[in-house]
PDB file of C-alpha atoms in Angstrom:
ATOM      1  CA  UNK A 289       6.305  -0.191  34.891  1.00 84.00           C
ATOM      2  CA  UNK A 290       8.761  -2.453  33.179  1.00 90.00           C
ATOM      3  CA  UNK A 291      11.394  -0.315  30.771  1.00 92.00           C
ATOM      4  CA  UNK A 292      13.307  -2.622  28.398  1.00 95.00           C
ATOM      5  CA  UNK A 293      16.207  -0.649  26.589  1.00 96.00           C
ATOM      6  CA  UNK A 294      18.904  -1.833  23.698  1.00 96.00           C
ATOM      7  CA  UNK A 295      22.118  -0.546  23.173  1.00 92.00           C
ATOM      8  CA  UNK A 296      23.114  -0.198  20.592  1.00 91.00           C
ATOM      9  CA  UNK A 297      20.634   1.109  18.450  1.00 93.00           C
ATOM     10  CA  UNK A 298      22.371   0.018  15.361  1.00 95.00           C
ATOM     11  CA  UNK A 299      25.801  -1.709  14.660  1.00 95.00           C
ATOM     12  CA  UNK A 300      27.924  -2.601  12.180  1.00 96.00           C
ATOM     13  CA  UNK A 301      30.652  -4.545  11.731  1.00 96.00           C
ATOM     14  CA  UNK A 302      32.785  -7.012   9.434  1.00 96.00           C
ATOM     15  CA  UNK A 303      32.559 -10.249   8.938  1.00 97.00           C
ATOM     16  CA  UNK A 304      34.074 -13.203  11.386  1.00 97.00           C
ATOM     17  CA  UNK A 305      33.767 -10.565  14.258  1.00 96.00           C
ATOM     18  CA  UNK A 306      32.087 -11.855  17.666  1.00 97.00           C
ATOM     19  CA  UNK A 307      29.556  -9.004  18.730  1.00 94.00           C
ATOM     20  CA  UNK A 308      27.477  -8.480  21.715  1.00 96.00           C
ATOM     21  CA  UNK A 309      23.897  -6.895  22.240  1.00 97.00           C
ATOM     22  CA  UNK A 310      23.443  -5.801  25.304  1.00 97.00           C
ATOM     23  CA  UNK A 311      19.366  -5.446  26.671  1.00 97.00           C
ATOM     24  CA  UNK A 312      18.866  -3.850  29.910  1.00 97.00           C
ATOM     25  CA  UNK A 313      15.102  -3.923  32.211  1.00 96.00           C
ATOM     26  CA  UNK A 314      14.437  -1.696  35.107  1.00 95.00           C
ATOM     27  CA  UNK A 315      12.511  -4.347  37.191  1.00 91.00           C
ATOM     28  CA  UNK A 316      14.330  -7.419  38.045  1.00 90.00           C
ATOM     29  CA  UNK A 317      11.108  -9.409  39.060  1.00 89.00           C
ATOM     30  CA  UNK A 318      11.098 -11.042  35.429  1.00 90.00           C
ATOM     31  CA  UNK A 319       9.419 -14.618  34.716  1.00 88.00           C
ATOM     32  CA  UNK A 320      11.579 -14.830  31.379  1.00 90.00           C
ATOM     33  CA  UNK A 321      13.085 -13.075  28.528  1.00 93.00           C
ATOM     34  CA  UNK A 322      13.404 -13.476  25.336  1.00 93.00           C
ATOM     35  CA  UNK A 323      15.549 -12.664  22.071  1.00 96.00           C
ATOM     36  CA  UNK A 324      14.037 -12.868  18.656  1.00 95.00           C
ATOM     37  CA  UNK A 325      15.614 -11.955  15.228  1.00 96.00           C
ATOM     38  CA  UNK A 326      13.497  -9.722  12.751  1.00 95.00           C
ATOM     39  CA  UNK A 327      14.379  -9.724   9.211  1.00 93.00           C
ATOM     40  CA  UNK A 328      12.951  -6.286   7.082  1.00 85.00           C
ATOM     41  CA  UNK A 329       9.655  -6.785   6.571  1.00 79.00           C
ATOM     42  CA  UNK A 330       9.241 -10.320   8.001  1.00 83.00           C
ATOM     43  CA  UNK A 331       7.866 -11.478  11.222  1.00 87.00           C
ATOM     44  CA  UNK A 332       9.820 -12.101  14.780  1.00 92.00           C
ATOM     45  CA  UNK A 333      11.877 -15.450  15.244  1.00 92.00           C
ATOM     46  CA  UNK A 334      12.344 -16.626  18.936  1.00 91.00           C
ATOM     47  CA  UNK A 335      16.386 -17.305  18.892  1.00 95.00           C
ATOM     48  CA  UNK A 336      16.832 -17.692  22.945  1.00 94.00           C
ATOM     49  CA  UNK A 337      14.426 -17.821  26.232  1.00 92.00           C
ATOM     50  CA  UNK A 338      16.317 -17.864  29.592  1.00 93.00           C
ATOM     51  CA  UNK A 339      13.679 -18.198  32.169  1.00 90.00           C
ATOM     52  CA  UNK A 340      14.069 -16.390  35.557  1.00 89.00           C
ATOM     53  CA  UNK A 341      16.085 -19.478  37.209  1.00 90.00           C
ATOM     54  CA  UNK A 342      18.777 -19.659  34.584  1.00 93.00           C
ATOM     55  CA  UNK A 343      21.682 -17.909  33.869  1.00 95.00           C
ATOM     56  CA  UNK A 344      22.261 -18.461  30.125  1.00 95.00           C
ATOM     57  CA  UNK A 345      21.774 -20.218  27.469  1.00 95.00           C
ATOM     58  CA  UNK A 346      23.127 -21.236  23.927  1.00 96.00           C
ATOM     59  CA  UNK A 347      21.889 -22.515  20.125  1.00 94.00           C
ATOM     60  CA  UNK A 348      24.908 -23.016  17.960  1.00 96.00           C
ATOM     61  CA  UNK A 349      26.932 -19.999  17.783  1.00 97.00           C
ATOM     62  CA  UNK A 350      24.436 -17.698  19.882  1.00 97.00           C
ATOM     63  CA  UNK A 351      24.644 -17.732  23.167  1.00 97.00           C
ATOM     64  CA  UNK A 352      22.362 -15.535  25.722  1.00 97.00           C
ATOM     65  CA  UNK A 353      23.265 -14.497  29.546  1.00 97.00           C
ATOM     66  CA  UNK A 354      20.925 -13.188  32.280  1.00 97.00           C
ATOM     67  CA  UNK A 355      21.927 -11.375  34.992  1.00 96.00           C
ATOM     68  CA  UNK A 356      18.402 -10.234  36.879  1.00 93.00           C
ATOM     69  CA  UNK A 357      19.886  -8.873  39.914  1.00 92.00           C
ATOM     70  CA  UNK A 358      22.127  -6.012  37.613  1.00 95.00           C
ATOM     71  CA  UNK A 359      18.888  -5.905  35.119  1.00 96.00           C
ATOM     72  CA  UNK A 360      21.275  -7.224  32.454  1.00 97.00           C
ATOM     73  CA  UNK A 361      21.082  -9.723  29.775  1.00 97.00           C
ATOM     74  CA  UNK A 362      23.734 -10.069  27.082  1.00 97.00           C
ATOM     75  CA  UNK A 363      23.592 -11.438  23.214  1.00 97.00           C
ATOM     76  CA  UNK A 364      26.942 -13.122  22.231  1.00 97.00           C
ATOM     77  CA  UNK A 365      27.024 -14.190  18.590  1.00 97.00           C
ATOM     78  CA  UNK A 366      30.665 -15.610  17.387  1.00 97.00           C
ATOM     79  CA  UNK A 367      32.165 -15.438  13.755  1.00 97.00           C
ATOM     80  CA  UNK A 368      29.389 -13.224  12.828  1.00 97.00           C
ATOM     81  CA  UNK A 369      28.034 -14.032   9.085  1.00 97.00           C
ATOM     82  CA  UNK A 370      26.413 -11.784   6.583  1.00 97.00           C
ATOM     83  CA  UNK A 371      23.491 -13.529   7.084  1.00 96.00           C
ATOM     84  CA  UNK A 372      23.009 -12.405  10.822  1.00 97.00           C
ATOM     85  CA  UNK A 373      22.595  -9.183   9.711  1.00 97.00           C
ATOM     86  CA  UNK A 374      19.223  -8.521  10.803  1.00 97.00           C
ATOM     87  CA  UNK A 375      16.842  -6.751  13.482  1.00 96.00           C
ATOM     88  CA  UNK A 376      17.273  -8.289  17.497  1.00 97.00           C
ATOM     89  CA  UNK A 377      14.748  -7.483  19.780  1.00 97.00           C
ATOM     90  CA  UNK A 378      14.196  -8.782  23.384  1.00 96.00           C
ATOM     91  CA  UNK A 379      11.014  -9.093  25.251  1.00 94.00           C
ATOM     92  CA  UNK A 380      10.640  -9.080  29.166  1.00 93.00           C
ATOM     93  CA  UNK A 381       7.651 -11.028  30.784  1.00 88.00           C
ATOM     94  CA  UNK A 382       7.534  -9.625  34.333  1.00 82.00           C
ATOM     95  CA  UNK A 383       4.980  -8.892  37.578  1.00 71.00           C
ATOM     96  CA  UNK A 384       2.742 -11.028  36.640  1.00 69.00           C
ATOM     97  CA  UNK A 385       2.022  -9.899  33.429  1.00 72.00           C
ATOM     98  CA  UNK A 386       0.967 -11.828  29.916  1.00 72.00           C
ATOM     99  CA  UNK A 387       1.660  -8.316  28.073  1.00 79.00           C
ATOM    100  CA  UNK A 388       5.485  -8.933  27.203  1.00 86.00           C
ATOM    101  CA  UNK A 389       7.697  -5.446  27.059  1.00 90.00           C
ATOM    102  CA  UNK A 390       9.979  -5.548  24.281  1.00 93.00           C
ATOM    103  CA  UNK A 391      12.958  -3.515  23.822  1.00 95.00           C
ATOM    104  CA  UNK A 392      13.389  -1.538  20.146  1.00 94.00           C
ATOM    105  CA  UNK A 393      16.291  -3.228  19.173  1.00 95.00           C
ATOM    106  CA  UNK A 394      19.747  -3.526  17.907  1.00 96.00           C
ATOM    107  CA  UNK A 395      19.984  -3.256  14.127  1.00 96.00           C
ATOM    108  CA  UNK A 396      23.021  -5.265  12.933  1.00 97.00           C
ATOM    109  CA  UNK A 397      24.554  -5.237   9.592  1.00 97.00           C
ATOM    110  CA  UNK A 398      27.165  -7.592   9.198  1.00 97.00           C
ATOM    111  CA  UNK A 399      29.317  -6.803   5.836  1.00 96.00           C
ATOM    112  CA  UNK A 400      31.699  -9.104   3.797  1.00 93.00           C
TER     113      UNK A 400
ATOM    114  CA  UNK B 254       4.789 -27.022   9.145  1.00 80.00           C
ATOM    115  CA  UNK B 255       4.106 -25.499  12.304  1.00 80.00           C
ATOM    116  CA  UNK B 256       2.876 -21.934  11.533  1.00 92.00           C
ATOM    117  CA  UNK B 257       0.901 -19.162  12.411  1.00 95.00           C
ATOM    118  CA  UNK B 258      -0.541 -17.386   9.259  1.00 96.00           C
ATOM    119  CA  UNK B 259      -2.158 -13.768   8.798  1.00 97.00           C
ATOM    120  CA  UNK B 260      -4.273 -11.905   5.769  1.00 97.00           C
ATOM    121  CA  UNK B 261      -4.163 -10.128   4.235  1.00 97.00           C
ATOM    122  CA  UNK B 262      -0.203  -9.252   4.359  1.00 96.00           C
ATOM    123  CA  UNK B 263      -0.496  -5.960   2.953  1.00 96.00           C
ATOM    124  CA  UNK B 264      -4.061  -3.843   3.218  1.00 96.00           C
ATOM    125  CA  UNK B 265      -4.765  -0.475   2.084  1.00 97.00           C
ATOM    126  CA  UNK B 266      -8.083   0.966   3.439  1.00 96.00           C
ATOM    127  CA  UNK B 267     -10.052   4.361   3.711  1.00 96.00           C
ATOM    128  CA  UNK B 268     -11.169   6.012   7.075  1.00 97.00           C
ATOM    129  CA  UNK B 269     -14.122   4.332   8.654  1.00 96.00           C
ATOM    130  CA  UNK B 270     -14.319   1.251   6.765  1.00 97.00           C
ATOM    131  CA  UNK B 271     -14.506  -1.306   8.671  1.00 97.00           C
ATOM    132  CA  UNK B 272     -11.973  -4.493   8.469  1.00 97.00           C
ATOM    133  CA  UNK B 273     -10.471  -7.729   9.778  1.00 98.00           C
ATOM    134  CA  UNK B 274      -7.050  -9.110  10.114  1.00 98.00           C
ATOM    135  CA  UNK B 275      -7.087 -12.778  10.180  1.00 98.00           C
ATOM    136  CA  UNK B 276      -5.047 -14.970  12.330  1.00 98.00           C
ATOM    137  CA  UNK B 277      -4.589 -18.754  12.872  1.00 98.00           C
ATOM    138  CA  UNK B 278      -2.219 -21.152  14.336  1.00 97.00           C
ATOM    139  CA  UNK B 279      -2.320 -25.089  14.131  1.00 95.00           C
ATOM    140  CA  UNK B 280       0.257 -25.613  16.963  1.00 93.00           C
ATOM    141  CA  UNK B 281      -3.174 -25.903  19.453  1.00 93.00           C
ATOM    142  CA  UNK B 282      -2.038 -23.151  21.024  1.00 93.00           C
ATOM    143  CA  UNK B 283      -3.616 -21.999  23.959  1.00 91.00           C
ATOM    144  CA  UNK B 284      -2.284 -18.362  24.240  1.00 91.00           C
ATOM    145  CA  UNK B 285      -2.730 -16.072  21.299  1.00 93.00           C
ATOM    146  CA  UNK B 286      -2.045 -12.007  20.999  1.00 94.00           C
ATOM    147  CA  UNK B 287      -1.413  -9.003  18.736  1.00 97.00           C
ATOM    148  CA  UNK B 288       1.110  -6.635  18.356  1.00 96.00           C
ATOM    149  CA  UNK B 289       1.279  -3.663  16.610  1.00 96.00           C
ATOM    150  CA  UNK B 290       4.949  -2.301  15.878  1.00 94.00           C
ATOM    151  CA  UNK B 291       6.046   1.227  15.431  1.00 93.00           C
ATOM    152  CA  UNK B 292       9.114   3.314  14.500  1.00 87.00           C
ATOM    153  CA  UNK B 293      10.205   4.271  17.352  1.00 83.00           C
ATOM    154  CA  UNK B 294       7.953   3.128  19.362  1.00 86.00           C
ATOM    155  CA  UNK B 295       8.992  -0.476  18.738  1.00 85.00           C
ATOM    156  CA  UNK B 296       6.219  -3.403  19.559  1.00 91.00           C
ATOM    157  CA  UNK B 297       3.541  -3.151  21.349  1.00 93.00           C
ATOM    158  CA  UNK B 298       0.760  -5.568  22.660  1.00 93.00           C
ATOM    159  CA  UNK B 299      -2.924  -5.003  21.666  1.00 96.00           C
ATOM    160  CA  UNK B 300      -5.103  -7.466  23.010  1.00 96.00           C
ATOM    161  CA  UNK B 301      -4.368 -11.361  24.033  1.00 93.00           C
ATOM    162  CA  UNK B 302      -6.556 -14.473  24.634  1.00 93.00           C
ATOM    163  CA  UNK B 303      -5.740 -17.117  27.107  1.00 89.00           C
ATOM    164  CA  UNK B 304      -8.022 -19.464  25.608  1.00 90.00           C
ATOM    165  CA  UNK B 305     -11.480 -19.883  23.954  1.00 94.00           C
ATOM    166  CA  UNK B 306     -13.664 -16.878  24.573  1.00 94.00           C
ATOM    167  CA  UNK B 307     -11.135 -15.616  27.230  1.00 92.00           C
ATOM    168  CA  UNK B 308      -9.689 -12.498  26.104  1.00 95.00           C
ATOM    169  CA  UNK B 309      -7.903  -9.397  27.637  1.00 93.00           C
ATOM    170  CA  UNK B 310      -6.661  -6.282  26.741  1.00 94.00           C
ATOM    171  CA  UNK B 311      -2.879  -5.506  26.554  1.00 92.00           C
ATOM    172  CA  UNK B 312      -1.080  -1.715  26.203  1.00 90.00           C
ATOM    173  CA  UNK B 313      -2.738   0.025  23.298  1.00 95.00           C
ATOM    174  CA  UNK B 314      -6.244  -1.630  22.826  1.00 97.00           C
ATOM    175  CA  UNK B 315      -8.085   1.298  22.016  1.00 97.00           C
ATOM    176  CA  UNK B 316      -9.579   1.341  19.006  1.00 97.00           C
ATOM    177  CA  UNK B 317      -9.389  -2.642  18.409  1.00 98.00           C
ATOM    178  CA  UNK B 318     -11.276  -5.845  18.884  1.00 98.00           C
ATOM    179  CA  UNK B 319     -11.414  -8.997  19.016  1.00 97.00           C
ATOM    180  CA  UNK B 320     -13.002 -12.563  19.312  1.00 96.00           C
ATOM    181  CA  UNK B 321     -11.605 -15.901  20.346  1.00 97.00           C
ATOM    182  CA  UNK B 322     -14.518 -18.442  19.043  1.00 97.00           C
ATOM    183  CA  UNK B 323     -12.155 -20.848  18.550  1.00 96.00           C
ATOM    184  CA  UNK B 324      -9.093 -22.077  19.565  1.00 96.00           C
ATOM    185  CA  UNK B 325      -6.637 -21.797  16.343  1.00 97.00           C
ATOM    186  CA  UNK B 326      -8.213 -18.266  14.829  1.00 98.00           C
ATOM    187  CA  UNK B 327      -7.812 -14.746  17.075  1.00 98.00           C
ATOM    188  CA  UNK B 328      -9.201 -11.902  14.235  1.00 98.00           C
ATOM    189  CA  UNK B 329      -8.478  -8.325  15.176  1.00 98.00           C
ATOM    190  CA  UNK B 330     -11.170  -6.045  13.948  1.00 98.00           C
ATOM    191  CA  UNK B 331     -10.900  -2.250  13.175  1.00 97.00           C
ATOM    192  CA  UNK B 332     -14.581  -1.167  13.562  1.00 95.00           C
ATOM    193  CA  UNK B 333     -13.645   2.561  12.345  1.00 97.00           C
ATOM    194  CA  UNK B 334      -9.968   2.525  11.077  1.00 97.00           C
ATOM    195  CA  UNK B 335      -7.814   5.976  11.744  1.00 97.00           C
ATOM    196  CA  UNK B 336      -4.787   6.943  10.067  1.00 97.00           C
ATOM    197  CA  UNK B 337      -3.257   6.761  13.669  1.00 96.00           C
ATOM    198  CA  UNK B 338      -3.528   2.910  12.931  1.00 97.00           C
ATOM    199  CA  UNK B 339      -1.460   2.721  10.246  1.00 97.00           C
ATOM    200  CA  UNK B 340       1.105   0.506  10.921  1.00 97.00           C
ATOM    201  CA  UNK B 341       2.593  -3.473  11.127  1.00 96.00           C
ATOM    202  CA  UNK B 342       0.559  -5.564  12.808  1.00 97.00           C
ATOM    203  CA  UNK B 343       1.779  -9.305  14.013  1.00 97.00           C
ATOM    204  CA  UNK B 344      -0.197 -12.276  15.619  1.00 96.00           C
ATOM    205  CA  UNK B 345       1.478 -14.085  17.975  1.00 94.00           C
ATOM    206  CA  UNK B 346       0.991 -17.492  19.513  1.00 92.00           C
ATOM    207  CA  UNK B 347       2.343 -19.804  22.531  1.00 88.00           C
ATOM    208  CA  UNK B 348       1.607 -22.893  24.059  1.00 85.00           C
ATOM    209  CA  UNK B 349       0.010 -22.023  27.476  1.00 70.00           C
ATOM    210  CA  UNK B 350       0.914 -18.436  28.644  1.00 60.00           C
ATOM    211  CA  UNK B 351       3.101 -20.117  31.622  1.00 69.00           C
ATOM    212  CA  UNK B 352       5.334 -16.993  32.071  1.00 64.00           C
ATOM    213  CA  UNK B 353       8.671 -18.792  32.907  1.00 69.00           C
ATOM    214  CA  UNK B 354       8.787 -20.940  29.875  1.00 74.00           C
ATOM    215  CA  UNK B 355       6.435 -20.262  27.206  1.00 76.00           C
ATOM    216  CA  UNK B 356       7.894 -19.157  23.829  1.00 82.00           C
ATOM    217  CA  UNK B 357       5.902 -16.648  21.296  1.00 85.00           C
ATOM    218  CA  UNK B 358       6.161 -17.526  17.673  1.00 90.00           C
ATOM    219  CA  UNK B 359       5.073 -14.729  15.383  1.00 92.00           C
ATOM    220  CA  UNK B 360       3.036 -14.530  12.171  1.00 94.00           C
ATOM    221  CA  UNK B 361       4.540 -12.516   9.269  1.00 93.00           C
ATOM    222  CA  UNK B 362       3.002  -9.475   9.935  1.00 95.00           C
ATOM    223  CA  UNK B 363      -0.137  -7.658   8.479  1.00 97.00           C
ATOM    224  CA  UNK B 364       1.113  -3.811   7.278  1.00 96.00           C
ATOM    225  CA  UNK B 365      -1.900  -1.877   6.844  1.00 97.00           C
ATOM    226  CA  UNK B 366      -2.184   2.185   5.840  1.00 97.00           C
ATOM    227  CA  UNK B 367      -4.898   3.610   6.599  1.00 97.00           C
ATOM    228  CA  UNK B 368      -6.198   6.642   4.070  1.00 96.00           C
TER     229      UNK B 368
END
């Protein structure tokens, strides 16, 4: 069964700073996956999909790797702003499956 | 606006009473699901419909239903709510369930507390 993992758990750090989020999945057989950003209280906003054929990609200042073969796939966000601070998740679709597995995220705070 | 929608937001029932969580897209979205989300136990998938009348049942369905009659509304129903289902509920929706490309976008969540 697909395991989906996020380290870290929770971050913080100052403003301008470029951060990674790392996600990590235990079966490399994936059709996509996906980041999304969840603000307190609010409801999940896809940022990134990378489907199993690509490597990476970006949206302004996020950009998202994939490396299936290590189980790997990175969030880069440069000049981090206050207003990133937020909740990222990512969700694995894999074996076949419609049922996605998400990870339980990486709680950012970014401060002034 | 593209949107998928959910009511109530915020519901506070009783044990046993029966209720519904409405959901509805107007994308014309094929695939539709729900998720309920956890601390610590982070999201997880309750049931999911691939289209009209087609529906299946994802991790934690126990306890849940639901009905696809038509294409933009996917209602969960809690015949007998337990405390154990306290928690956030979201509807999700996607174009056509292909698994390499398709791309969920969530409703704003349903957070229900069950008495």
């Amino acid at each position: 069964k697909q395991e989906v993992t996020q380290i870290p758990a929770a971050l913080s750090v100052p403003e301008g700073e470029n951060l990674v989020l790392n996600c990590s999945f235990t079966d490399s057989a994936i059709y996509n996956l996906q980041w999304f950003r969840q603000d307190p209280g609010k409801g999940l906003t896809s940022l990134l999909l990378i489907q199993s054929s690509q490597r990476e990609q970006t949206s302004g200042r996020l950009n998202a790797s994939l490396d299936k073969s290590s189980g790997r796939s990175t969030l880069y966000i440069a000049a981090s702003q206050p207003g990133d601070s937020a909740t990222y998740l990512c969700a694995v679709r894999s074996g076949g499956s419609y049922i996605p597995t998400f990870g339980r995220g990486t709680s950012l705070i970014v401060h002034p | 606006e593209a949107q998928v929608t959910q009511n109530p937001r915020y519901l506070i029932t009783v044990t046993g009473k029966k209720l519904t969580v409405t959901c509805s897209q107007n994308m014309n979205h094929e695939y539709m699901s729900w998720y309920r989300q956890d601390p610590g136990l982070g999201l997880r998938q309750i049931y999911y419909s691939m289209n009209v009348e087609v529906t299946d049942k994802g991790d934690v369905p126990e306890g849940y239903k639901v009905s696809r009659k038509e294409k933009r509304n996917f209602p969960l129903i809690l015949e007998s709510p337990s405390p154990n289902q306290t928690s956030l509920y979201f509807c999700a929706s996607s174009s056509s369930g292909d698994l390499n490309t398709d791309t969920q976008y969530f409703g704003p969540g349903t957070r229900l507390t069950v008495l």
